[in-house]
XYZ file of C-alpha atoms in Angstrom:
606
model
C 18.654 8.108 48.857
C 18.854 11.285 46.744
C 22.646 10.937 46.620
C 22.225 7.348 45.437
C 19.988 8.355 42.524
C 22.309 11.236 41.652
C 25.235 8.821 41.538
C 23.338 6.455 39.229
C 22.437 9.360 36.941
C 26.068 10.462 36.750
C 27.203 6.922 35.958
C 24.626 6.641 33.160
C 25.674 10.041 31.810
C 29.313 8.999 31.832
C 28.444 5.800 29.966
C 26.579 7.838 27.338
C 29.465 10.281 26.947
C 31.948 7.411 26.808
C 29.959 5.672 24.076
C 29.937 8.845 22.045
C 33.643 9.425 22.600
C 34.294 5.904 21.360
C 32.020 6.610 18.377
C 29.784 3.663 19.085
C 25.995 3.450 18.884
C 24.216 4.183 22.136
C 20.630 3.797 23.196
C 18.136 5.499 25.443
C 14.554 4.439 26.129
C 14.990 1.661 23.593
C 15.972 3.983 20.748
C 19.227 4.552 18.898
C 20.525 8.010 19.762
C 22.487 10.475 17.665
C 26.233 9.989 18.035
C 28.078 13.271 17.592
C 31.040 11.542 15.939
C 28.693 10.193 13.217
C 27.031 13.541 12.447
C 29.693 15.219 10.314
C 28.622 14.632 6.710
C 32.106 15.470 5.483
C 33.378 12.392 7.289
C 30.881 9.990 5.734
C 32.259 7.473 3.272
C 30.109 7.367 0.146
C 30.763 4.735 -2.515
C 28.875 2.883 -5.189
C 29.173 -0.555 -6.762
C 27.299 -3.174 -8.754
C 25.956 -6.325 -7.103
C 25.613 -9.413 -9.255
C 22.207 -11.120 -9.253
C 21.039 -14.592 -10.263
C 18.948 -13.472 -13.272
C 19.389 -12.062 -16.753
C 16.497 -9.855 -17.838
C 18.200 -7.707 -20.470
C 19.085 -10.590 -22.780
C 22.854 -10.136 -22.869
C 23.616 -13.629 -21.542
C 25.164 -12.356 -18.299
C 23.690 -12.008 -14.803
C 22.256 -8.554 -14.280
C 24.066 -6.296 -11.835
C 22.277 -3.841 -9.577
C 23.645 -0.364 -8.945
C 24.115 0.149 -5.194
C 25.329 3.065 -3.102
C 26.611 2.995 0.461
C 26.861 5.791 3.032
C 28.644 4.935 6.282
C 30.475 6.637 9.173
C 34.242 6.868 8.744
C 34.680 4.808 11.920
C 33.634 1.711 9.973
C 37.080 1.860 8.381
C 38.558 1.225 11.838
C 36.741 -2.016 12.549
C 33.336 -0.722 13.652
C 30.564 -2.864 12.163
C 27.048 -1.511 11.913
C 23.648 -2.702 10.648
C 22.052 -1.361 7.470
C 18.926 0.605 6.632
C 18.212 -0.161 2.981
C 15.857 1.475 0.481
C 15.415 0.371 -3.120
C 13.397 2.097 -5.814
C 12.611 2.232 -9.527
C 12.258 6.029 -9.250
C 15.751 7.147 -8.209
C 16.957 7.753 -11.778
C 13.942 9.632 -13.107
C 10.583 8.785 -14.649
C 8.779 9.296 -17.943
C 7.351 12.714 -18.806
C 3.606 13.300 -19.112
C 2.677 12.498 -22.702
C -0.789 12.572 -24.233
C -2.017 9.063 -24.962
C 0.315 7.325 -22.496
C -2.671 6.168 -20.420
C -5.435 3.856 -21.613
C -8.506 5.662 -22.908
C -11.330 4.630 -20.558
C -14.177 6.070 -22.619
C -15.473 2.948 -24.337
C -17.891 0.070 -23.873
C -16.887 -2.641 -21.421
C -14.889 -5.415 -23.082
C -14.235 -3.388 -26.256
C -10.877 -3.372 -28.002
C -8.681 -0.519 -26.857
C -6.322 1.459 -29.060
C -2.591 1.206 -28.459
C -1.143 3.579 -25.917
C 1.792 5.915 -26.522
C 5.101 4.822 -24.943
C 7.121 7.757 -23.567
C 10.865 7.446 -23.082
C 12.618 8.186 -19.797
C 15.675 10.401 -19.859
C 17.982 8.578 -17.493
C 19.725 10.444 -14.691
C 21.938 7.582 -13.489
C 24.179 9.589 -11.190
C 27.020 8.127 -9.131
C 28.179 7.545 -6.513
C 25.016 8.992 -4.930
C 21.843 7.206 -6.023
C 19.699 8.882 -3.349
C 19.984 10.933 -0.165
C 16.872 9.474 1.437
C 17.211 7.984 4.946
C 20.830 9.137 5.329
C 20.504 12.163 7.627
C 18.072 10.202 9.789
C 19.939 6.938 10.279
C 23.681 7.435 9.770
C 24.052 9.746 12.814
C 22.242 7.078 14.854
C 24.763 4.375 14.046
C 23.422 2.795 10.879
C 24.832 2.384 7.408
C 22.424 3.463 4.664
C 22.249 1.587 1.371
C 20.248 2.358 -1.758
C 19.800 0.462 -4.990
C 18.069 1.157 -8.261
C 15.712 -1.665 -9.166
C 16.219 -3.743 -12.345
C 16.249 -1.787 -15.581
C 16.315 1.608 -13.863
C 19.168 4.070 -13.588
C 22.552 2.351 -13.752
C 21.140 -1.034 -12.745
C 21.152 -3.650 -15.479
C 18.188 -5.752 -16.507
C 14.624 -4.773 -17.309
C 11.665 -3.627 -15.251
C 8.922 -6.235 -14.940
C 6.561 -4.384 -12.563
C 6.284 -7.027 -9.891
C 8.075 -9.884 -11.619
C 10.459 -12.207 -9.777
C 13.525 -10.120 -10.593
C 12.162 -7.262 -8.487
C 12.250 -9.609 -5.469
C 15.566 -11.233 -6.306
C 17.373 -7.923 -6.880
C 17.158 -6.662 -3.261
C 17.807 -10.231 -2.106
C 21.110 -10.132 -3.998
C 22.062 -6.850 -2.315
C 21.325 -8.335 1.124
C 23.279 -11.456 0.151
C 26.209 -9.207 -0.778
C 25.979 -7.436 2.582
C 26.308 -10.894 4.161
C 29.138 -12.144 1.933
C 27.011 -14.500 -0.163
C 26.971 -12.488 -3.412
C 29.606 -10.555 -5.286
C 29.884 -6.820 -5.711
C 32.049 -5.051 -8.293
C 33.446 -1.564 -8.743
C 32.058 -1.314 -12.282
C 29.012 -2.730 -14.094
C 31.102 -5.057 -16.259
C 34.460 -5.408 -14.504
C 35.950 -8.024 -12.168
C 37.343 -5.897 -9.315
C 35.386 -6.982 -6.256
C 33.981 -4.909 -3.400
C 33.449 -6.480 0.017
C 30.994 -5.340 2.695
C 33.450 -5.741 5.575
C 31.924 -2.877 7.555
C 28.499 -4.316 8.396
C 27.039 -6.800 10.851
C 24.891 -8.113 7.994
C 21.649 -7.237 9.736
C 19.366 -5.271 7.407
C 16.150 -3.290 7.803
C 14.217 -2.024 4.790
C 11.704 0.782 4.447
C 10.208 3.073 1.817
C 6.912 4.459 0.563
C 4.645 3.228 -2.253
C 6.760 1.297 -4.825
C 9.708 1.815 -2.465
C 7.534 0.217 0.222
C 6.623 -2.700 -2.023
C 10.255 -3.723 -2.511
C 10.916 -4.464 1.203
C 8.001 -6.907 1.144
C 9.218 -8.382 -2.151
C 12.639 -8.971 -0.620
C 11.144 -10.432 2.565
C 9.108 -12.996 0.622
C 12.381 -14.570 -0.564
C 13.234 -15.459 3.040
C 16.712 -13.977 2.574
C 18.941 -14.339 5.626
C 19.934 -11.005 7.131
C 16.731 -9.115 6.383
C 15.556 -8.810 9.964
C 12.836 -6.153 9.814
C 10.811 -4.163 7.307
C 8.635 -1.053 7.553
C 6.622 -0.841 4.297
C 4.729 2.449 3.989
C 1.647 2.377 1.724
C 3.002 -0.646 -0.185
C 1.424 -2.146 -3.285
C 1.184 -5.796 -2.267
C -0.746 -7.053 -5.300
C -0.827 -5.536 -8.751
C -4.244 -7.102 -9.285
C -5.616 -5.275 -6.266
C -3.944 -2.125 -7.539
C -5.367 -2.216 -11.068
C -8.458 -4.440 -10.650
C -11.240 -4.967 -8.132
C -13.301 -8.151 -7.894
C -13.042 -8.779 -11.641
C -13.491 -5.129 -12.592
C -10.938 -3.006 -14.435
C -10.407 -0.224 -11.895
C -7.705 2.429 -11.899
C -5.831 3.637 -8.821
C -7.193 6.946 -7.571
C -5.809 9.911 -9.464
C -4.487 7.811 -12.368
C -7.513 6.975 -14.507
C -6.406 4.676 -17.328
C -3.131 3.564 -15.750
C -2.142 -0.117 -15.906
C 0.967 -2.274 -15.617
C 2.183 -1.352 -19.116
C 1.861 2.357 -18.307
C 3.849 1.924 -15.091
C 6.490 -0.074 -16.992
C 7.085 2.867 -19.328
C 7.043 5.294 -16.400
C 9.991 3.617 -14.628
C 11.981 2.260 -17.601
C 15.068 4.427 -17.057
C 17.809 1.841 -17.643
C 20.414 1.523 -20.408
C 18.856 2.887 -23.598
C 20.610 0.263 -25.717
C 18.952 -2.554 -23.727
C 15.419 -1.170 -23.594
C 14.215 -2.667 -26.872
C 14.779 -6.194 -25.528
C 12.824 -5.528 -22.341
C 10.048 -3.783 -24.243
C 9.674 -6.776 -26.534
C 9.869 -9.533 -23.916
C 8.077 -7.920 -20.989
C 5.943 -4.924 -21.947
C 4.812 -6.033 -25.399
C 4.467 -9.749 -24.665
C 4.228 -10.821 -21.034
C 2.462 -7.707 -19.766
C 0.323 -7.110 -22.841
C -0.912 -10.704 -22.881
C -1.352 -10.902 -19.125
C -3.196 -7.782 -18.008
C -6.428 -8.680 -19.860
C -8.212 -5.339 -19.810
C -11.159 -6.925 -21.622
C -12.355 -9.033 -18.687
C -10.395 -7.895 -15.620
C -10.080 -11.517 -14.520
C -7.468 -12.809 -12.088
C -4.995 -15.091 -13.907
C -1.452 -16.490 -13.692
C 0.039 -13.137 -14.650
C -1.648 -11.427 -11.710
C -1.013 -14.352 -9.346
C 2.705 -13.965 -10.058
C 2.493 -10.326 -8.979
C 0.627 -10.939 -5.733
C 3.029 -11.091 -2.776
C 0.425 -12.801 -0.610
C 1.118 -15.918 -2.689
C 4.845 -15.786 -1.877
C 4.864 -15.267 1.886
C 5.716 -18.783 3.071
C 9.534 -18.173 3.304
C 9.135 -14.777 5.000
C 10.892 -14.309 8.356
C 11.326 -10.543 8.715
C 9.509 -8.647 11.461
C 6.757 -6.609 9.781
C 5.668 -3.095 10.742
C 3.004 -1.933 8.267
C 1.975 1.693 7.733
C -0.947 3.000 5.690
C -3.604 5.702 5.395
C -7.273 4.752 5.559
C -8.021 7.387 2.932
C -5.318 6.310 0.508
C -7.323 5.793 -2.676
C -4.176 5.269 -4.748
C -2.649 2.259 -2.983
C -5.713 1.346 -0.951
C -5.390 0.110 2.644
C -6.468 -3.403 1.684
C -2.875 -3.831 0.461
C -1.383 -3.565 3.937
C -4.311 -5.280 5.664
C -4.077 -8.541 3.717
C -0.323 -8.930 4.278
C -0.523 -7.905 7.942
C -3.179 -10.535 8.658
C -1.220 -13.219 6.794
C 2.013 -12.402 8.646
C 0.120 -12.383 11.928
C -1.330 -15.826 11.151
C 2.206 -17.063 10.390
C 3.324 -16.031 13.872
C 5.741 -13.352 12.675
C 6.372 -10.251 14.796
C 3.841 -7.750 13.455
C 2.607 -4.237 14.103
C 0.381 -1.960 12.050
C -0.041 1.814 12.018
C -2.969 3.476 10.274
C -3.652 7.181 9.898
C -6.707 8.934 8.495
C -5.042 10.684 5.550
C -4.069 9.733 2.021
C -1.077 8.167 0.269
C 2.122 7.775 2.280
C 2.721 8.697 5.888
C 5.237 6.773 8.028
C 4.658 5.706 11.621
C 5.920 8.055 14.349
C 9.700 8.110 14.159
C 10.107 6.850 17.707
C 8.258 3.652 16.762
C 10.360 3.154 13.621
C 13.520 3.759 15.638
C 12.516 1.179 18.230
C 11.574 -1.359 15.524
C 14.979 -1.170 13.871
C 16.777 -0.904 17.230
C 15.084 -4.087 18.423
C 15.701 -6.196 15.332
C 18.978 -4.790 13.986
C 20.828 -4.043 17.239
C 19.076 -6.578 19.445
C 18.184 -4.021 22.104
C 15.178 -5.102 24.197
C 12.648 -2.282 24.196
C 9.228 -3.982 24.213
C 8.286 -2.614 20.755
C 7.260 -6.154 19.822
C 4.965 -6.445 22.835
C 1.696 -4.842 23.796
C -0.833 -3.399 21.303
C -0.381 -4.534 17.713
C -2.428 -1.756 16.121
C -1.876 1.978 16.405
C -4.566 4.109 14.781
C -4.664 7.886 14.463
C -8.107 9.089 15.450
C -9.952 11.624 13.311
C -8.955 14.770 15.200
C -5.468 13.700 16.221
C -2.106 14.304 14.602
C -0.229 11.478 12.931
C 2.368 11.351 15.689
C -0.317 10.651 18.287
C -1.914 7.303 17.416
C -4.254 5.438 19.762
C -3.223 1.876 20.680
C -5.562 -1.071 20.124
C -5.034 -4.752 20.810
C -5.273 -5.536 17.093
C -6.816 -4.519 13.812
C -9.677 -4.937 13.197
C -10.680 -3.899 16.692
C -11.280 -7.153 18.611
C -14.526 -5.651 19.969
C -15.941 -5.148 16.466
C -18.775 -7.417 15.349
C -20.541 -7.486 12.015
C -24.004 -5.960 11.984
C -26.151 -6.863 8.979
C -28.180 -3.980 7.569
C -31.098 -4.561 5.210
C -32.565 -2.247 2.587
C -35.980 -0.733 3.197
C -37.450 1.310 0.360
C -39.113 4.621 1.185
C -39.317 6.103 -2.327
C -38.276 5.291 -5.884
C -34.469 5.306 -5.488
C -34.040 5.925 -1.776
C -34.618 4.086 1.462
C -33.410 3.168 4.933
C -30.740 0.844 6.311
C -32.228 -1.192 9.123
C -31.357 -4.261 11.187
C -34.898 -5.549 10.553
C -35.621 -7.366 7.317
C -38.484 -6.153 5.137
C -40.110 -8.704 2.820
C -41.622 -8.550 -0.660
C -40.265 -5.121 -1.575
C -39.462 -5.924 -5.170
C -36.726 -4.010 -6.980
C -35.291 -0.582 -7.638
C -33.506 0.487 -10.834
C -30.724 2.961 -11.524
C -29.381 4.233 -14.843
C -25.629 4.349 -15.425
C -24.195 7.774 -16.238
C -20.544 8.519 -15.486
C -21.187 12.232 -15.971
C -22.516 12.243 -12.415
C -19.573 11.811 -10.064
C -19.940 9.827 -6.852
C -19.538 13.042 -4.877
C -22.406 14.664 -6.754
C -24.627 11.590 -6.522
C -24.181 11.446 -2.747
C -25.373 15.041 -2.382
C -28.495 14.814 -4.518
C -31.772 14.485 -2.634
C -32.988 12.143 -5.354
C -31.441 10.719 -8.522
C -32.252 8.120 -11.145
C -28.517 7.362 -11.402
C -28.013 5.793 -7.978
C -29.740 4.049 -5.105
C -29.207 5.481 -1.631
C -30.134 3.888 1.692
C -29.391 5.586 5.010
C -29.452 4.779 8.698
C -31.421 6.907 11.135
C -29.543 9.958 12.370
C -26.943 8.782 14.883
C -27.732 9.829 18.426
C -24.148 9.097 19.495
C -20.824 8.305 17.862
C -20.495 4.943 16.123
C -17.086 3.293 15.745
C -16.527 1.105 12.663
C -13.400 -1.076 12.455
C -12.565 -3.631 9.789
C -14.133 -4.843 6.571
C -17.655 -4.050 5.454
C -19.111 -6.690 3.156
C -21.628 -6.190 0.364
C -24.136 -8.856 -0.669
C -26.155 -7.841 -3.714
C -28.612 -9.402 -6.152
C -28.943 -7.472 -9.378
C -29.745 -7.596 -13.059
C -28.321 -5.575 -15.949
C -29.894 -4.422 -19.189
C -26.608 -5.176 -20.988
C -24.141 -8.119 -21.031
C -21.571 -6.083 -19.075
C -21.762 -3.353 -16.456
C -19.754 -1.685 -13.719
C -20.823 -1.905 -10.092
C -19.674 0.700 -7.572
C -20.639 0.842 -3.909
C -19.830 3.652 -1.484
C -20.476 4.030 2.219
C -20.787 7.733 2.954
C -21.368 9.969 5.963
C -24.306 12.320 5.394
C -25.079 15.140 5.183
C -22.117 15.677 2.883
C -19.756 18.375 4.102
C -19.259 20.723 1.146
C -16.921 23.070 3.001
C -13.632 23.419 1.140
C -11.840 22.791 4.443
C -13.782 19.612 5.211
C -11.656 16.863 6.764
C -10.830 13.895 4.580
C -12.859 11.702 6.968
C -16.011 13.816 6.765
C -17.681 12.268 3.723
C -16.275 8.986 2.400
C -16.339 6.060 4.832
C -15.286 3.334 2.420
C -15.702 2.159 -1.170
C -15.851 -0.997 -3.247
C -16.108 -2.051 -6.874
C -17.009 -5.327 -8.596
C -17.826 -6.885 -11.957
C -21.195 -8.694 -11.937
C -19.780 -10.914 -14.713
C -17.538 -12.403 -12.014
C -20.330 -13.463 -9.681
C -18.883 -16.993 -9.461
C -15.154 -16.216 -9.332
C -12.755 -13.351 -9.968
C -10.919 -15.738 -12.308
C -13.917 -16.401 -14.534
C -16.128 -13.943 -16.425
C -19.511 -14.838 -17.820
C -21.456 -12.354 -19.973
C -24.645 -11.286 -18.242
C -27.989 -12.250 -19.662
C -29.954 -9.015 -19.771
C -32.731 -9.097 -17.209
C -31.372 -12.140 -15.355
C -30.511 -11.665 -11.674
C -27.059 -12.509 -10.316
C -25.840 -12.624 -6.726
C -22.366 -11.579 -5.663
C -20.552 -10.762 -2.436
C -17.394 -8.702 -1.968
C -15.535 -6.738 0.677
C -15.301 -2.981 0.729
C -11.958 -1.327 1.498
C -10.832 -1.698 5.164
C -11.521 1.241 7.448
C -11.453 2.361 11.053
C -13.544 5.423 11.597
C -15.762 7.023 14.212
C -18.935 8.368 12.595
C -20.048 11.307 14.747
C -23.480 11.778 16.247
C -25.749 13.828 14.005
C -24.627 12.012 10.844
C -26.252 9.204 8.876
C -24.419 6.274 7.326
C -25.410 5.991 3.692
C -25.029 3.024 1.327
C -24.856 4.283 -2.249
C -25.100 1.850 -5.164
C -24.302 3.061 -8.659
C -22.543 1.851 -11.799
C -19.634 3.632 -13.495
C -17.322 5.633 -11.239
C -15.878 8.662 -13.027
C -12.705 8.535 -10.905
C -11.911 4.823 -11.076
C -13.637 2.690 -13.744
C -14.074 2.245 -17.485
C -16.646 4.812 -18.642
C -19.113 3.354 -21.158
C -21.888 5.326 -22.813
C -24.634 6.197 -20.327
C -27.869 4.254 -20.318
C -27.217 0.792 -18.869
C -29.889 -0.084 -16.302
C -29.059 -1.913 -13.067
C -31.975 -3.408 -11.168
C -31.415 -4.384 -7.534
C -33.468 -6.939 -5.600
C -33.989 -5.128 -2.303
C -34.915 -8.203 -0.254
C -31.746 -10.049 -1.296
C -29.300 -7.162 -0.809
C -27.537 -6.419 2.481
C -24.393 -4.820 3.817
C -22.471 -6.038 6.850
C -20.701 -3.306 8.779
C -18.072 -3.929 11.510
C -19.339 -2.085 14.583
C -17.239 -1.814 17.728
C -19.673 -3.105 20.337
C -21.743 -4.965 17.746
C -25.504 -4.747 17.348
C -25.972 -3.435 20.872
C -23.801 -0.402 20.082
C -25.534 0.126 16.737
C -29.007 -0.024 18.282
C -27.970 2.405 21.005
C -26.533 4.841 18.436
C -29.670 4.932 16.289
C -32.387 4.515 18.945
C -31.209 6.303 22.088
């Protein structure tokens, strides 16, 4: 028997060595392996070209052409055809410098006219034939061709940026069409000498982080044939959800005052002689008229930049990746697309870690995803648990599998407010009647972090659970229901769930303090598409989701619900003094507890 197994092992080894000698892809444990003949960078063939699109966004009357580079093993010149890993970006050719006044000034009353921002100019890099070196050392030795492209109006690509407009979906579609012989590629941006993609199978996988992770989804929503699988990492899936929240003007974390027009200037690295046209048509007209910083309402402009609205044609297998503590591109972006793709019956998987912006899935999982859908190797990556979540004390390469996200064992537990003093109270499953109201005073000078640590404050309301006797696992969306009145016609509303006592240690883990957050505009109590000035003193009811999370709150902590107004890190910052009055009997928060009410009761009462 031992001789039999030894013989099998030798046969398998010979097959592996033979595959490498032939310079063909080979696979082990469902993953593409490094082929020694593909490793020598000096042998790689690196070329660039321009792919013709179906749109004209620089006003010259000709279809825009996208700048594309290709890196492939030399063996593809001898008839070997390989699939493609493709990354596209608006950042490859450089971005705008930091200039004072380039961001919107957020220090003003809500709804007030804002002064014009400064528009910095990008110094274009536009190198060729190498647009980027990303992905190459990882995938080319494993038997893939790597392709990059600069998105419209960036680098040596023609056209204009639109920050989520249709051309940013159609541009990568054109590149994939070219890889499949359906679009034309040329050796120069304006010439007629064609370039053919004779060296590929036509099967394409896309990946990238942030904006580079948005573009794979944008391409997939076109339903383009040949795009088999995507791995978006921390993608922006809706510019409204990036720059607004439930009717409120809200900046992405770390970029207070940024908006679509600011991002347009940041990436506008294309042909200097064509920029004036794009500035006039897109930045100074379409974007300026559409973003509506006065009300923050959802409108046609935002609907056209929300990929959830465009998913019907999508066929690509989706592997999402995101961090639960990404307060730049918040995890709601991946969650909403993942759930929609799942409902459509597409192959889906999601990986969440506990850190901030970026962070790909473990490489083995990415390898298997592309191996399955680009090479057709059966490896079971599409089967079994759909969700892989890194627990609080684990490393990112060691996620825990779950059947799905949210955890199928999670059930909403409704917590009511119970006042114990002027601006503090308890969160309880029992409802207390006839409590009246509590009032807070808006003052952005007190950060959320500071407010959460104060034992008492007139600038926030804070309600806490009993001290947890054992760990409590939350998974999914918490939902806020609030009834409030404002002393002014407009006000910010910010809601945080925090873990207390606050860990002030400089080495505190990112999961120690913030559980989740949410923001809303009380003027949009009826709809995010319709604002109505508040009547001072009149009560309004609104409901909204907080940002998705999956977190184990350890025993010894308390879950705190903090309600305040202006958020110094995220919102417009009006003069302090607006009063928000909350009806305690009509305000609740639903939290998704793994094990439901039984688990919650056990954690707080054991």
